[in-house]
Amino acid sequence: MKKLYMVSYILKNLFKILETNKNEFIIKLSNKNHPIFKAHFPENEILPAYIQIDIIANILEHKIKRIQKAKFLSIIKPNDKVKYCIHSNDNNSYRIIIKGLLNNKISEFTYDI
């Protein structure tokens, strides 16, 4: 329970869901004044990789048991809008692809709940 509280606190006001459909969420990140950005490379703020995973786990209310693989190809900066594309065949294993709004792949990871 303590970990969930910490994740919720860290993610508070970090992003806003702009659009949602069955398998996609478009979010907009907060500005560079959010504590996440202040802690991760001050003066060159980026969204930490583990927070990219925590965001979708929070949105889907998943408790991740194991991350099978993760690939981070591009950085995500404050105020960016990104699309989380969710794929699952069995509701226990999820493949998430994060894309920019120009459909460029930013990150991809697979986890089990």
Coordinates of N, CA and C in Angstrom, one line a residue:
M1 N 0.8 -1.2 0.0 CA 0.0 0.0 0.0 C 0.9 1.3 0.0
K2 N 2.0 1.2 0.7 CA 2.9 2.4 0.8 C 3.4 2.7 -0.6
K3 N 3.8 1.7 -1.4 CA 4.3 2.0 -2.8 C 3.3 2.7 -3.6
L4 N 2.0 2.2 -3.6 CA 1.0 2.8 -4.4 C 0.8 4.3 -4.0
Y5 N 0.9 4.5 -2.7 CA 0.7 5.9 -2.2 C 1.9 6.8 -2.8
M6 N 3.1 6.3 -2.7 CA 4.2 7.0 -3.2 C 4.1 7.3 -4.7
V7 N 3.6 6.3 -5.5 CA 3.5 6.4 -6.9 C 2.4 7.5 -7.2
S8 N 1.3 7.5 -6.5 CA 0.2 8.4 -6.6 C 0.7 9.8 -6.3
Y9 N 1.5 10.0 -5.2 CA 2.0 11.3 -4.8 C 3.0 11.8 -5.9
I10 N 3.9 11.0 -6.4 CA 4.9 11.4 -7.4 C 4.2 11.8 -8.7
L11 N 3.1 11.1 -9.0 CA 2.4 11.3 -10.3 C 1.4 12.5 -10.2
K12 N 1.1 12.9 -9.0 CA 0.1 14.0 -8.8 C 0.4 15.2 -9.7
N13 N -0.5 15.6 -10.5 CA -0.4 16.8 -11.3 C 0.7 16.7 -12.4
L14 N 1.2 15.5 -12.6 CA 2.3 15.3 -13.6 C 1.7 15.2 -15.0
F15 N 0.5 14.7 -15.2 CA -0.1 14.6 -16.5 C -1.6 14.8 -16.4
K16 N -2.1 15.0 -17.6 CA -3.6 15.2 -17.8 C -4.0 14.3 -19.0
I17 N -5.0 13.5 -18.8 CA -5.5 12.7 -19.9 C -6.3 13.6 -20.8
L18 N -5.9 13.7 -22.1 CA -6.6 14.6 -23.0 C -7.7 13.8 -23.8
E19 N -7.3 12.5 -24.1 CA -8.2 11.8 -25.0 C -8.0 10.3 -24.6
T20 N -9.1 9.6 -24.8 CA -9.0 8.1 -24.5 C -10.0 7.4 -25.4
N21 N -9.6 6.2 -25.8 CA -10.5 5.3 -26.5 C -10.1 3.9 -26.0
K22 N -10.6 2.9 -26.6 CA -10.5 1.5 -26.1 C -9.0 1.1 -25.7
N23 N -8.1 1.4 -26.6 CA -6.7 1.0 -26.4 C -5.7 2.1 -26.5
E24 N -6.1 3.3 -26.3 CA -5.2 4.4 -26.4 C -5.5 5.5 -25.4
F25 N -4.5 6.1 -24.9 CA -4.6 7.3 -24.0 C -3.7 8.4 -24.5
I26 N -4.2 9.6 -24.7 CA -3.3 10.7 -25.1 C -3.2 11.5 -23.8
I27 N -2.0 11.8 -23.4 CA -1.8 12.6 -22.2 C -0.9 13.8 -22.5
K28 N -1.0 14.8 -21.7 CA -0.2 16.0 -21.8 C 0.6 16.1 -20.4
L29 N 1.9 16.2 -20.5 CA 2.7 16.3 -19.3 C 2.6 17.8 -18.8
S30 N 2.9 17.9 -17.5 CA 2.9 19.2 -16.9 C 4.2 20.0 -17.3
N31 N 4.3 21.2 -16.8 CA 5.5 22.0 -17.2 C 6.7 21.6 -16.4
K32 N 7.8 22.2 -16.7 CA 9.1 21.8 -16.1 C 9.2 22.1 -14.6
N33 N 8.2 22.7 -14.0 CA 8.2 23.0 -12.6 C 7.7 21.8 -11.7
H34 N 7.2 20.8 -12.3 CA 6.8 19.6 -11.6 C 8.1 19.0 -10.9
P35 N 8.0 18.5 -9.7 CA 9.1 17.9 -9.0 C 9.9 16.8 -9.8
I36 N 9.1 16.0 -10.6 CA 9.8 15.0 -11.4 C 10.8 15.6 -12.3
F37 N 10.5 16.7 -12.9 CA 11.4 17.3 -13.9 C 12.5 18.1 -13.2
K38 N 12.2 18.6 -12.0 CA 13.3 19.3 -11.2 C 14.3 18.3 -10.8
A39 N 14.0 17.1 -10.5 CA 14.9 16.1 -10.0 C 15.7 15.4 -11.1
H40 N 15.1 15.3 -12.2 CA 15.8 14.5 -13.3 C 16.4 15.5 -14.3
F41 N 17.7 15.6 -14.2 CA 18.5 16.5 -15.1 C 18.0 17.9 -15.1
P42 N 18.2 18.6 -14.0 CA 17.9 20.0 -14.0 C 18.5 20.8 -15.1
E43 N 17.8 21.7 -15.7 CA 18.2 22.5 -16.8 C 18.1 21.7 -18.1
N44 N 17.9 20.4 -18.1 CA 17.6 19.6 -19.3 C 16.6 18.5 -18.9
E45 N 15.4 19.0 -18.5 CA 14.4 18.2 -18.0 C 13.8 17.2 -18.9
I46 N 13.8 15.9 -18.4 CA 13.1 14.8 -19.2 C 12.3 13.9 -18.3
L47 N 11.4 13.2 -18.8 CA 10.6 12.3 -18.0 C 11.4 11.0 -17.8
P48 N 11.6 10.6 -16.6 CA 12.4 9.4 -16.3 C 11.7 8.1 -16.9
A49 N 12.5 7.2 -17.4 CA 11.9 6.0 -18.0 C 10.9 5.3 -17.1
Y50 N 11.3 5.1 -15.8 CA 10.4 4.3 -14.9 C 9.1 5.1 -14.7
I51 N 9.1 6.4 -14.8 CA 7.8 7.1 -14.7 C 6.9 6.9 -15.9
Q52 N 7.5 6.7 -17.1 CA 6.7 6.4 -18.3 C 5.9 5.1 -18.0
I53 N 6.5 4.1 -17.3 CA 5.8 2.9 -17.0 C 4.8 3.1 -15.9
D54 N 5.2 3.9 -14.9 CA 4.3 4.2 -13.7 C 3.0 4.9 -14.2
I55 N 3.1 5.8 -15.2 CA 2.0 6.5 -15.6 C 0.9 5.6 -16.2
I56 N 1.2 4.7 -17.0 CA 0.2 3.8 -17.6 C -0.3 2.8 -16.5
A57 N 0.6 2.3 -15.7 CA 0.1 1.4 -14.6 C -0.9 2.2 -13.7
N58 N -0.6 3.4 -13.5 CA -1.6 4.2 -12.7 C -2.9 4.4 -13.4
I59 N -2.9 4.7 -14.7 CA -4.1 4.9 -15.5 C -4.9 3.7 -15.5
L60 N -4.2 2.5 -15.8 CA -4.9 1.2 -15.9 C -5.2 0.6 -14.6
E61 N -4.7 1.2 -13.5 CA -4.8 0.6 -12.2 C -4.2 -0.8 -12.1
H62 N -3.0 -0.9 -12.7 CA -2.3 -2.2 -12.7 C -1.2 -2.2 -11.6
K63 N -1.1 -3.4 -11.0 CA 0.1 -3.6 -10.1 C 1.0 -4.5 -10.9
I64 N 2.1 -3.9 -11.3 CA 3.1 -4.7 -12.2 C 3.9 -5.7 -11.3
K65 N 3.9 -6.9 -11.8 CA 4.6 -8.0 -11.1 C 6.0 -8.1 -11.7
R66 N 6.1 -7.9 -13.0 CA 7.4 -8.1 -13.7 C 7.4 -7.3 -15.0
I67 N 8.5 -6.7 -15.3 CA 8.7 -6.0 -16.6 C 9.5 -7.0 -17.4
Q68 N 8.9 -7.4 -18.5 CA 9.6 -8.4 -19.4 C 10.7 -7.8 -20.2
K69 N 10.4 -6.6 -20.8 CA 11.4 -5.9 -21.6 C 11.0 -4.4 -21.7
A70 N 12.0 -3.6 -21.9 CA 11.7 -2.2 -22.0 C 12.8 -1.6 -23.0
K71 N 12.3 -0.7 -23.8 CA 13.1 0.0 -24.8 C 12.7 1.4 -24.8
F72 N 13.7 2.3 -24.6 CA 13.4 3.8 -24.6 C 14.2 4.4 -25.7
L73 N 13.5 4.9 -26.7 CA 14.2 5.4 -27.9 C 14.4 6.9 -28.0
S74 N 13.5 7.6 -27.4 CA 13.5 9.1 -27.5 C 13.1 9.6 -26.1
I75 N 13.5 10.9 -25.9 CA 13.2 11.5 -24.7 C 11.8 12.1 -24.7
I76 N 11.2 12.3 -23.5 CA 9.9 13.0 -23.4 C 10.2 14.2 -22.5
K77 N 9.8 15.3 -22.9 CA 10.1 16.6 -22.2 C 8.8 17.1 -21.6
P78 N 9.0 18.1 -20.6 CA 7.8 18.8 -20.1 C 6.9 19.3 -21.2
N79 N 5.6 19.4 -20.9 CA 4.5 19.9 -21.8 C 4.3 19.0 -23.1
D80 N 5.1 17.9 -23.2 CA 4.9 17.0 -24.4 C 3.5 16.3 -24.3
K81 N 3.0 16.1 -25.4 CA 1.8 15.3 -25.6 C 2.2 13.9 -26.2
V82 N 1.8 12.8 -25.5 CA 2.2 11.5 -26.0 C 1.0 10.6 -26.0
K83 N 1.1 9.5 -26.8 CA 0.0 8.6 -26.9 C 0.5 7.2 -26.4
Y84 N -0.3 6.7 -25.4 CA 0.0 5.3 -24.9 C -0.9 4.4 -25.7
C85 N -0.3 3.4 -26.4 CA -1.0 2.4 -27.1 C -0.9 1.1 -26.4
I86 N -2.1 0.5 -26.0 CA -2.1 -0.7 -25.1 C -2.5 -1.9 -25.9
H87 N -1.6 -3.0 -25.8 CA -1.9 -4.2 -26.5 C -1.9 -5.3 -25.4
S88 N -2.9 -6.2 -25.4 CA -2.9 -7.3 -24.5 C -3.7 -8.5 -25.1
N89 N -3.2 -9.7 -25.0 CA -4.0 -10.8 -25.5 C -4.7 -11.6 -24.4
D90 N -4.1 -11.5 -23.2 CA -4.6 -12.3 -22.1 C -5.0 -11.6 -20.8
N91 N -5.0 -10.3 -20.8 CA -5.2 -9.5 -19.6 C -4.3 -9.7 -18.5
N92 N -3.2 -10.4 -18.7 CA -2.2 -10.6 -17.7 C -0.8 -10.0 -18.2
S93 N -0.6 -10.0 -19.5 CA 0.6 -9.4 -20.1 C 0.2 -8.3 -21.0
Y94 N 0.9 -7.2 -20.8 CA 0.6 -6.0 -21.6 C 1.9 -5.5 -22.3
R95 N 1.7 -5.1 -23.6 CA 2.7 -4.4 -24.4 C 2.2 -3.0 -24.6
I96 N 3.1 -2.1 -24.2 CA 2.7 -0.7 -24.3 C 3.7 0.0 -25.2
I97 N 3.2 0.8 -26.2 CA 4.0 1.6 -27.1 C 3.6 3.0 -26.8
I98 N 4.6 3.8 -26.5 CA 4.4 5.3 -26.4 C 4.8 5.9 -27.7
K99 N 3.9 6.7 -28.2 CA 4.2 7.4 -29.5 C 4.0 8.9 -29.3
G100 N 4.8 9.7 -30.1 CA 4.5 11.1 -30.2 C 3.3 11.3 -31.1
L101 N 2.8 12.5 -31.1 CA 1.6 12.8 -31.9 C 1.8 12.7 -33.4
L102 N 3.1 12.6 -33.8 CA 3.4 12.4 -35.2 C 3.5 10.9 -35.5
N103 N 3.2 10.1 -34.6 CA 3.2 8.6 -34.6 C 4.6 8.0 -34.6
N104 N 5.6 8.8 -34.1 CA 6.9 8.3 -34.0 C 7.0 7.5 -32.6
K105 N 7.6 6.4 -32.7 CA 7.8 5.5 -31.5 C 8.8 6.2 -30.5
I106 N 8.4 6.3 -29.3 CA 9.2 6.9 -28.3 C 9.8 5.8 -27.3
S107 N 8.9 4.9 -26.9 CA 9.2 3.9 -26.0 C 8.3 2.7 -26.2
E108 N 8.8 1.5 -25.7 CA 8.0 0.3 -25.8 C 8.4 -0.6 -24.6
F109 N 7.4 -1.1 -23.9 CA 7.7 -2.0 -22.8 C 6.6 -3.0 -22.7
T110 N 7.0 -4.2 -22.1 CA 6.0 -5.3 -21.8 C 6.1 -5.6 -20.4
Y111 N 5.0 -5.8 -19.7 CA 4.9 -6.2 -18.3 C 3.8 -7.2 -18.0
D112 N 3.9 -7.8 -16.9 CA 2.9 -8.8 -16.4 C 2.3 -8.2 -15.1
I113 N 1.0 -8.4 -15.0 CA 0.3 -8.0 -13.8 C -0.2 -9.2 -13.0

